[in-house]
Amino acid sequence: MGKYPAEFLKIKMPLIELIDISKSYDGETVLDEFNLKIKENEFITLLGPSGCGKTTTLRILGGFVTPDTGKVIYQGKDITNLAPNKRPLNTVFQKYALFPNMNIAENIAFGLKISGKSKEYIDDKIKYALKLVNLNGYEKRSVDSLSGGQQQRIAIARAIVNEPKVLLLDEPLGALDLKLRQEMQYELIRLKKELGITFLYVTHDQEEALTMSDKVVVMNQGYIQQMGTPEQIYNEPENAFVADFIGDSNIIDGVMMEDRVVKICNHIFPCIDEGFGRNKPVDVVIRPEDIIIGKPGEGTIDGVVTSNVFIGVHYEMCIQAGGFEWLAQNTTSYPVGTHVSMRVVPDNIQIMNKPQSEDEEAMALDE
Amino acid sequence: MNKKQLFSGPFLAFILCGTLVPLGVIAFYGLTDRSGAFTVDNILSIATPEHAEALLLSLGLALISTVICLLLAFPLGLILKDSKLGQKGFMVFIFILPMWMNFLLRTMAWQVLLEKNGVINNVLGAIGLPALEIINTPAAVVLGMVYDYLPFMILPIYNALIKIDKNVIEAAYDLGANYRQVLSKVIIPLSLPGIVSGVTMVFVPSLTTFAVSNILGGGKVNLIGNIIEQEFTTSFNWNLGAGLSLVMMIFIIISMALIEKFDRNGEGNLI
């Protein structure tokens, strides 16, 4: 890489950088010294419960909210105080926000007309964008005549014809039904690949985040809880919040006896984590699908099934064992009252330090 | 007759007694002479210099008042829409408060204010400024119309403006539009229904008023409304009064049709 210093620099320099961004509304802190780097051509998702600051972050990038402190750097330039209409980013709004007084073609042409493009160019772009979102021939339709999913596609088309470097998407699939949402997820991944631009996506839906993103940023109370690939976030949650928020999980009090040995509910489980010290209290995360159920005595811990619900692919069962109610998923049904044993492959046990205080809980990974 | 139709009974009775029958009576008087024989003379008398002049003056003053009201109400609506006080409706309440006072009383108050030796001229004289001589001129009538009818412009425009989705305005900025472009391409087209009803609600009463011109025009500003009123109350020529009223109705229908057409064609490129 040393041979290509220019390329090297390009890779090293993030496209967008948020530095020490803080924002509070009426004394309530929404973002606290928030830092984020976004690389070019990345599909990055801000994931968190409502009020975690993810939408505020997006609006700061779009220019609709001015941070109290901190800087927004775009390609090395400070754009913190730049008006929204001067920014090289475009937003896809949660409620589509199409112009109801214009037809579909006029909606898509809006940004291009403002920037003074020629009629031929605009017509070409409209055709191209409609094809890209699979809505050929919708030019003359009115906004009202389109379904929610179609309106959302037009909102995306309207944003991308301006060839922004970054597309900001604010829970764009939030108002769609499940089936349509899944379809649109694949559509967005395809669009991202075809356009080759950076997507910054905001959602509270963990499935959406895991499906589409190159990188997921889990947020809570204005802090970043964990940042990583979907696999990292799911398989190696760094704290109880992430483990709890991403998918179902058992978060159990445990004690790290020594390296690679953890005691949960007075039973010894082998694991693969090291470096926690001896007799250290920890949080243990076990995903319900990782619990292997067997006959009593066969596993690490014995228990009794207390509830059993069929939820599609598998059965979701609660198993009372060692004073804790374990959530387990299995394709085999074990009726309520069945005595079973449970064990977990060492690789599937995730050990986390216990937070010392609430503040630390939020700050744990604010690096 | 089912239940739903039964409920519409009072409304139908009202339409019949309050609208259709009176219209029929007006049409009958307008199209007959004193002896009851059919004639179109009452209608055609609009072409006499006296009547035509009054009609033109009425149209002119109504148009000026409407434009002034629009120019006052629209920026006000924009300000109220974005202000915290405006969003709670308090400021709008203040602006429409005068509507709750008797219309004649308000107009008479202006007469007292504007008189040669009225309050305004006394104040102006006290600080050494020349006296204002607009009482009994068309300017005073326009002032009265604007004052009386402004709330009817503010309310529909404000209602239309606050209904515009904030996201839509943000989307326009996001796509590169500056404030002027957001105004002309998004805000004004989307508030057009409010503008149209505001214009209608100011233009029509301004065109037909006789009270404002009586009180603030002092008999020197003769609008078509005054002429019709005189035909009924002083000349007792009901046939001519009714005939001129029919002409007025036609003018109002034409104006409304023009405004409607403007509304439809104006989509997206009003300015």
XYZ file of C-alpha atoms in Angstrom, chain B residues 59-69 142 146:
13
model
C -64.901 45.755 -8.455
C -61.848 47.989 -8.159
C -62.126 48.619 -4.422
C -62.964 44.963 -3.687
C -59.916 43.884 -5.681
C -57.636 46.355 -3.885
C -58.972 45.293 -0.464
C -58.530 41.617 -1.314
C -54.957 42.113 -2.464
C -54.087 44.151 0.646
C -55.667 41.498 2.898
C -60.787 50.277 1.443
C -59.512 45.529 4.999
